[in-house]
Short mmCIF file of C-alpha atoms in Angstrom, two decimals:
data_model
loop_
_atom_site.label_atom_id
_atom_site.label_comp_id
_atom_site.label_asym_id
_atom_site.label_seq_id
_atom_site.Cartn_x
_atom_site.Cartn_y
_atom_site.Cartn_z
CA MET Q 1 0.00 0.00 0.00
CA ALA Q 2 2.85 2.39 0.78
CA ASP Q 3 4.28 1.82 -2.70
CA LEU Q 4 0.88 2.56 -4.24
CA ALA Q 5 0.59 5.76 -2.20
CA GLN Q 6 3.98 6.90 -3.46
CA THR Q 7 3.09 6.30 -7.14
CA PRO Q 8 1.37 9.67 -7.82
CA ARG Q 9 4.20 11.50 -6.12
CA ARG Q 10 6.81 9.66 -8.15
CA GLY Q 11 4.84 10.39 -11.29
CA ARG Q 12 4.81 14.10 -10.49
CA MET Q 13 8.54 14.06 -9.78
CA ALA Q 14 9.20 12.32 -13.09
CA LEU Q 15 7.04 14.87 -14.91
CA ASP Q 16 8.89 17.74 -13.23
CA GLY Q 17 12.18 16.17 -14.28
CA LEU Q 18 11.07 15.96 -17.89
CA GLN Q 19 10.02 19.62 -17.78
CA SER Q 20 13.39 20.87 -16.48
CA PRO Q 21 15.58 22.88 -18.88
CA TRP Q 22 18.29 20.20 -18.75
CA SER Q 23 15.85 17.46 -19.77
CA LEU Q 24 14.14 19.54 -22.45
CA GLY Q 25 17.48 20.52 -23.97
CA ALA Q 26 18.64 16.90 -23.99
CA LEU Q 27 15.36 15.76 -25.57
CA ILE Q 28 15.67 18.38 -28.29
CA LEU Q 29 19.21 17.28 -29.09
CA LEU Q 30 18.10 13.63 -29.09
CA ALA Q 31 15.30 14.47 -31.51
CA VAL Q 32 17.78 16.21 -33.83
CA ALA Q 33 20.10 13.19 -33.66
CA LEU Q 34 17.26 10.80 -34.53
CA LEU Q 35 15.57 12.91 -37.22
CA ASP Q 36 18.46 14.84 -38.78
CA LEU Q 37 21.79 13.34 -37.77
CA GLY Q 38 23.68 15.53 -40.24
CA ASN Q 39 22.78 18.66 -38.29
CA PHE Q 40 23.26 17.19 -34.81
CA TRP Q 41 26.92 18.12 -34.39
CA PRO Q 42 26.51 21.63 -35.89
CA VAL Q 43 23.61 22.32 -33.51
CA LEU Q 44 25.53 20.95 -30.51
CA ARG Q 45 28.71 22.88 -31.42
CA PHE Q 46 26.74 26.11 -31.86
CA ALA Q 47 25.06 25.78 -28.46
CA ALA Q 48 28.26 24.74 -26.66
CA ALA Q 49 30.32 27.55 -28.21
CA ALA Q 50 27.69 30.14 -27.33
CA LEU Q 51 27.49 28.90 -23.72
CA LEU Q 52 31.28 28.90 -23.41
CA SER Q 53 31.55 32.45 -24.74
CA THR Q 54 29.00 33.59 -22.16
CA SER Q 55 30.67 31.81 -19.23
CA LYS Q 56 32.70 34.83 -18.14
CA TYR Q 57 29.52 36.90 -17.95
CA ILE Q 58 27.81 34.15 -15.98
CA LEU Q 59 30.67 34.06 -13.47
CA PHE Q 60 30.66 37.81 -12.97
CA ALA Q 61 26.85 37.97 -12.82
CA VAL Q 62 26.44 35.28 -10.16
CA THR Q 63 29.27 36.75 -8.09
CA LEU Q 64 27.67 40.20 -8.22
CA LEU Q 65 24.20 38.90 -7.40
CA ALA Q 66 25.52 36.81 -4.50
CA TYR Q 67 27.38 39.86 -3.18
CA LEU Q 68 24.26 42.04 -3.34
CA LYS Q 69 22.21 39.43 -1.52
CA ALA Q 70 24.88 38.74 1.12
CA THR Q 71 25.37 42.42 1.93
CA GLY Q 72 21.63 43.12 2.11
CA ALA Q 73 21.90 45.80 -0.58
CA GLU Q 74 18.27 45.34 -1.61
CA ALA Q 75 17.26 47.17 1.58
CA LEU Q 76 18.48 50.37 -0.07
CA VAL Q 77 15.49 50.24 -2.41
CA ALA Q 78 13.16 51.36 0.37
CA ARG Q 79 15.02 54.65 0.65
CA GLY Q 80 13.78 55.68 -2.79
CA PHE Q 81 10.21 55.94 -1.52
CA VAL Q 82 10.71 58.86 0.83
CA GLY Q 83 10.17 62.54 0.05
CA ARG Q 84 8.39 64.41 -2.71
CA GLU Q 85 6.40 62.39 -5.25
CA THR Q 86 8.39 63.51 -8.30
CA ARG Q 87 11.65 62.63 -6.58
CA MET Q 88 10.24 59.25 -5.57
CA ILE Q 89 9.31 58.47 -9.18
CA LEU Q 90 12.80 59.34 -10.41
CA PHE Q 91 14.54 57.27 -7.73
CA ALA Q 92 12.12 54.36 -8.06
CA ALA Q 93 12.70 54.08 -11.81
CA LEU Q 94 16.48 54.12 -11.32
CA LEU Q 95 16.41 51.68 -8.42
CA GLY Q 96 14.17 49.34 -10.39
CA GLY Q 97 17.06 48.75 -12.79
CA LEU Q 98 19.49 47.97 -9.98
CA ALA Q 99 17.48 45.99 -7.44
CA PRO Q 100 18.36 42.26 -7.40
CA PHE Q 101 14.72 41.11 -7.20
CA CYS Q 102 13.14 38.24 -9.07
CA SER Q 103 9.83 39.13 -10.75
CA CYS Q 104 7.95 37.49 -7.87
CA GLU Q 105 10.03 38.91 -5.03
CA VAL Q 106 9.04 42.45 -6.01
CA ILE Q 107 5.35 41.68 -5.33
CA PRO Q 108 5.39 41.54 -1.50
CA PHE Q 109 7.74 44.51 -1.44
CA ILE Q 110 5.40 46.76 -3.40
CA ALA Q 111 2.42 45.38 -1.47
CA GLY Q 112 4.07 46.59 1.72
CA LEU Q 113 4.84 49.98 0.19
CA LEU Q 114 1.26 50.48 -0.97
CA ALA Q 115 -0.11 49.33 2.38
CA LEU Q 116 2.12 51.89 4.11
CA GLY Q 117 0.79 54.68 1.89
CA ALA Q 118 3.55 55.08 -0.72
CA PRO Q 119 2.11 56.79 -3.81
CA LEU Q 120 1.08 54.44 -6.60
CA SER Q 121 3.01 56.55 -9.10
CA ALA Q 122 6.38 55.81 -7.49
CA VAL Q 123 5.48 52.18 -6.88
CA MET Q 124 4.41 51.82 -10.53
CA ALA Q 125 7.74 53.28 -11.68
CA PHE Q 126 9.62 50.66 -9.68
CA TRP Q 127 7.15 47.93 -10.65
CA LEU Q 128 7.63 48.50 -14.38
CA ALA Q 129 11.40 48.95 -14.32
CA SER Q 130 12.34 46.12 -11.96
CA PRO Q 131 11.46 43.06 -14.11
CA LEU Q 132 13.29 44.45 -17.14
CA ILE Q 133 16.85 44.73 -16.00
CA ASP Q 134 19.25 44.04 -13.16
CA PRO Q 135 23.05 43.68 -13.17
CA PRO Q 136 23.13 39.95 -14.11
CA THR Q 137 20.50 40.40 -16.84
CA LEU Q 138 22.45 43.33 -18.26
CA LEU Q 139 25.56 41.17 -18.60
CA ILE Q 140 23.69 38.23 -20.15
CA THR Q 141 22.00 40.57 -22.64
CA ALA Q 142 25.34 42.14 -23.55
CA ALA Q 143 26.90 38.71 -24.09
CA ALA Q 144 24.13 37.59 -26.45
CA LEU Q 145 23.15 40.82 -28.22
CA GLY Q 146 25.99 43.27 -27.64
CA TRP Q 147 26.43 46.25 -25.37
CA PRO Q 148 24.40 48.71 -27.51
CA PHE Q 149 21.32 46.49 -27.16
CA ALA Q 150 21.97 45.88 -23.44
CA ILE Q 151 22.32 49.60 -22.78
CA ALA Q 152 19.16 50.27 -24.81
CA LYS Q 153 17.31 47.74 -22.64
CA ALA Q 154 18.58 49.38 -19.45
CA VAL Q 155 17.59 52.83 -20.70
CA SER Q 156 14.19 51.43 -21.73
CA ALA Q 157 13.69 50.02 -18.23
CA VAL Q 158 14.32 53.37 -16.59
CA GLY Q 159 12.35 55.19 -19.30
CA LEU Q 160 9.39 52.85 -18.91
CA GLY Q 161 9.47 53.36 -15.16
CA LEU Q 162 9.47 57.13 -15.56
CA PHE Q 163 6.75 56.98 -18.23
CA GLY Q 164 4.50 54.81 -16.07
CA GLY Q 165 5.18 56.77 -12.91
CA PHE Q 166 4.31 60.16 -14.36
CA VAL Q 167 1.26 58.84 -16.24
CA VAL Q 168 -0.10 57.38 -13.00
CA LYS Q 169 0.74 60.63 -11.19
CA ALA Q 170 -1.38 62.53 -13.73
CA LEU Q 171 -4.23 60.03 -13.45
CA ARG Q 172 -4.13 60.20 -9.65
CA GLY Q 173 -4.38 63.97 -9.94
CA ALA Q 174 -7.57 63.43 -11.94
CA GLY Q 175 -9.04 61.39 -9.09
CA LEU Q 176 -8.25 57.83 -10.20
CA PHE Q 177 -6.56 55.09 -8.13
CA ALA Q 178 -7.63 56.45 -4.75
CA GLN Q 179 -7.43 52.93 -3.30
CA PRO Q 180 -5.27 50.68 -5.53
CA LEU Q 181 -5.01 47.63 -3.25
CA ARG Q 182 -7.49 44.82 -2.86
CA LYS Q 183 -8.32 43.77 0.69
CA GLU Q 184 -5.08 41.99 1.60
CA PRO Q 185 -1.55 42.14 0.21
CA VAL Q 186 -0.44 38.83 -1.28
CA LYS Q 187 2.58 36.87 -0.27
CA SER Q 188 5.42 36.14 -2.65
CA CYS Q 189 4.55 33.82 -5.52
CA CYS Q 190 7.94 32.19 -5.49
CA GLY Q 191 8.70 31.90 -1.82
CA CYS Q 192 10.95 34.91 -1.52
CA GLY Q 193 9.96 37.74 0.76
CA ALA Q 194 10.33 41.48 0.79
CA PRO Q 195 13.68 42.93 1.82
CA LYS Q 196 14.31 43.60 5.46
CA ALA Q 197 14.96 47.13 6.68
CA ALA Q 198 18.40 46.29 8.08
CA ARG Q 199 21.41 48.37 7.07
CA PRO Q 200 23.61 46.71 4.41
CA ASN Q 201 26.98 45.33 5.49
CA TRP Q 202 29.34 45.71 2.53
CA ARG Q 203 32.01 43.59 4.28
CA PHE Q 204 29.75 40.56 4.37
CA TRP Q 205 32.65 38.14 4.94
CA GLN Q 206 32.86 39.35 8.55
CA GLU Q 207 29.63 37.52 9.42
CA GLU Q 208 29.16 33.77 9.08
CA ALA Q 209 25.46 34.07 8.22
CA ARG Q 210 26.22 36.46 5.36
CA ARG Q 211 29.06 34.24 4.11
CA ALA Q 212 26.60 31.35 4.04
CA THR Q 213 24.14 33.50 2.11
CA PHE Q 214 26.87 34.35 -0.42
CA ARG Q 215 27.74 30.69 -0.97
CA LYS Q 216 24.10 29.66 -1.26
CA GLU Q 217 23.21 32.45 -3.70
CA PHE Q 218 26.33 31.85 -5.81
CA VAL Q 219 25.63 28.15 -6.28
CA GLU Q 220 21.87 28.53 -6.83
CA ASN Q 221 22.21 31.37 -9.34
CA ALA Q 222 25.07 29.68 -11.18
CA LEU Q 223 23.00 26.52 -11.65
CA PHE Q 224 19.95 28.59 -12.58
CA LEU Q 225 21.80 30.57 -15.24
CA LEU Q 226 23.63 27.55 -16.64
CA LYS Q 227 20.50 25.44 -17.08
CA TRP Q 228 18.43 28.18 -18.68
CA LEU Q 229 21.20 29.49 -20.92
CA ALA Q 230 22.13 26.00 -22.08
CA PHE Q 231 18.49 25.43 -23.00
CA ALA Q 232 18.25 28.86 -24.64
CA TYR Q 233 21.33 28.29 -26.79
CA VAL Q 234 19.99 24.94 -27.96
CA LEU Q 235 16.80 26.73 -29.04
CA GLU Q 236 18.85 29.46 -30.73
CA ALA Q 237 20.82 26.80 -32.62
CA LEU Q 238 17.53 25.31 -33.83
CA LEU Q 239 16.28 28.73 -34.96
CA VAL Q 240 19.44 29.46 -36.91
CA THR Q 241 19.51 25.97 -38.45
CA TYR Q 242 15.87 25.37 -39.34
CA VAL Q 243 13.91 28.64 -39.46
CA ARG Q 244 14.04 30.39 -42.80
CA PRO Q 245 15.11 34.04 -42.56
CA GLU Q 246 12.31 35.19 -44.86
CA TRP Q 247 9.70 33.88 -42.40
CA ILE Q 248 11.00 36.09 -39.61
CA ALA Q 249 11.65 39.05 -41.89
CA SER Q 250 8.11 38.94 -43.29
CA LEU Q 251 6.59 39.14 -39.80
CA VAL Q 252 8.85 41.34 -37.70
CA GLY Q 253 11.54 42.52 -40.12
CA GLY Q 254 11.98 45.81 -41.87
CA GLU Q 255 11.29 49.38 -40.83
CA GLY Q 256 8.15 51.01 -39.53
CA LEU Q 257 5.77 50.72 -36.62
CA MET Q 258 3.93 47.53 -37.59
CA PRO Q 259 6.75 44.98 -37.00
CA ILE Q 260 7.51 46.57 -33.64
CA ALA Q 261 3.86 46.55 -32.57
CA ILE Q 262 3.47 42.91 -33.66
CA ALA Q 263 6.59 41.92 -31.71
CA ALA Q 264 5.32 43.65 -28.56
CA VAL Q 265 1.86 42.06 -28.80
CA VAL Q 266 3.37 38.61 -29.42
CA GLY Q 267 5.96 39.13 -26.68
CA MET Q 268 3.47 39.62 -23.86
CA PRO Q 269 1.80 36.18 -23.94
CA ALA Q 270 5.00 34.48 -25.15
CA TYR Q 271 6.90 35.43 -21.98
CA LEU Q 272 10.48 34.22 -21.71
CA ASN Q 273 12.57 34.91 -18.63
CA SER Q 274 15.31 37.48 -18.90
CA TYR Q 275 18.03 34.84 -19.26
CA VAL Q 276 16.40 32.83 -22.05
CA ALA Q 277 15.21 35.78 -24.14
CA PRO Q 278 18.58 37.29 -25.26
CA PRO Q 279 19.98 34.15 -26.96
CA LEU Q 280 16.63 33.48 -28.67
CA LEU Q 281 16.38 37.06 -29.87
CA ALA Q 282 19.95 36.83 -31.16
CA GLY Q 283 18.83 33.91 -33.31
CA LEU Q 284 15.71 35.76 -34.48
CA MET Q 285 17.72 38.88 -35.35
CA ALA Q 286 20.16 36.74 -37.32
CA GLN Q 287 17.13 35.50 -39.26
CA GLY Q 288 15.80 38.97 -40.05
CA MET Q 289 14.04 40.37 -36.97
CA SER Q 290 14.60 44.12 -36.66
CA ALA Q 291 16.42 45.51 -33.65
CA GLY Q 292 13.43 47.65 -32.66
CA ALA Q 293 11.08 44.67 -32.81
CA ALA Q 294 13.51 42.61 -30.70
CA LEU Q 295 13.63 45.26 -27.99
CA ALA Q 296 9.85 45.65 -28.00
CA PHE Q 297 9.45 41.86 -27.70
CA MET Q 298 11.85 41.72 -24.77
CA VAL Q 299 10.33 44.67 -22.88
CA ALA Q 300 6.74 43.48 -23.35
CA GLY Q 301 7.64 39.93 -22.34
CA ALA Q 302 9.33 41.04 -19.12
CA VAL Q 303 6.21 42.92 -18.05
CA SER Q 304 3.99 39.86 -18.57
CA SER Q 305 5.66 37.24 -16.37
CA ILE Q 306 2.81 34.80 -15.72
CA PRO Q 307 3.48 34.14 -11.99
CA ALA Q 308 4.04 37.85 -11.40
CA MET Q 309 0.85 38.72 -13.29
CA ALA Q 310 -1.14 36.31 -11.14
CA ALA Q 311 0.23 37.99 -8.04
CA VAL Q 312 -0.46 41.46 -9.48
CA TRP Q 313 -4.07 40.50 -10.19
CA SER Q 314 -4.57 39.30 -6.63
CA LEU Q 315 -2.83 42.36 -5.20
CA VAL Q 316 -4.42 45.37 -6.93
CA LYS Q 317 -7.80 46.34 -8.28
CA PRO Q 318 -8.62 45.55 -11.95
CA ARG Q 319 -8.22 49.18 -13.03
CA VAL Q 320 -4.65 49.28 -11.73
CA PHE Q 321 -3.91 45.89 -13.29
CA ALA Q 322 -5.19 47.05 -16.70
CA THR Q 323 -3.17 50.26 -16.41
CA TYR Q 324 -0.02 48.26 -15.63
CA LEU Q 325 -0.45 46.08 -18.71
CA GLY Q 326 -1.34 49.04 -20.91
CA LEU Q 327 1.71 50.99 -19.80
CA GLY Q 328 3.91 47.95 -20.34
CA LEU Q 329 2.65 47.35 -23.89
CA SER Q 330 2.71 50.99 -24.98
CA GLY Q 331 6.11 51.49 -23.37
CA ALA Q 332 7.49 48.43 -25.16
CA ILE Q 333 6.32 49.74 -28.52
CA LEU Q 334 7.70 53.21 -27.81
CA SER Q 335 11.06 51.73 -26.73
CA GLY Q 336 11.28 49.70 -29.94
CA VAL Q 337 10.43 52.70 -32.12
CA VAL Q 338 13.04 54.94 -30.47
CA PHE Q 339 15.72 52.23 -30.65
CA GLN Q 340 14.92 51.60 -34.31
CA LEU Q 341 15.28 55.31 -35.09
CA ILE Q 342 18.59 55.54 -33.27
#
């Protein structure tokens, strides 16, 4: 009977294993070997070479992220929500691009800010900017797409935060969003809580607990980045090998507003995390996707993280939720247009 009771659990564990990036990447390579052996080694070499070239960025990124977590640097974010509203919007947009939060971790943090009376405009600025960029994502984007694209993404993150913050400020002045929260703030959707108010300790190695945090964060983030980037580079290799350039160019290639708008609209439901998206977009751009469309796709996709969206829906009233999505989509299109013109 005990064995029978364990069967569903084992089945779920097996299913989770098959859905992991390592397993999916291996299954894709196996399928290529079985169906098109001639392209197996080119696909494998492409993915391995791309991962190897990114390894130095991965090392620096995980070290930086582990350092920020071990020192407690995320507590500095709270300081941006003090003072005049315009100043708060400016600081929140800038801090959103620096804070080492996952897309779920930001939810309880902003819930606490709103519950304490922080203006929605400043919270929206941080909310929009935070999922788009952080130091590790900047490095991964630069490795896959080059520094001009990475800088454009960082500027877009801050610009989107400012755009959303000041739009909400104007709407609040017109009497909207008097009470943005639903009844109760939600907890984190990924098990990570809001930052504590403690002062950062930049010499984290002086405390055993912080050293342990550094080691834990380094290993976990290294494994996380390796598994997702390995999977992403396998997908990029498939795109470059099998997708005809004219297919991509006909949909999101060329100049003008339409390819950028299509990329943004497609990017929102087709969310890819910030570590998978750059290699895939590199493959799409090699096949004919315009740079503006690629940026719009990436910005829109970051705003629409499915677990974060579920938490947003449960946290704020529908009007605020709709405004968040509308600002994300319009900001993604505007970012793509400006980048294309530059």
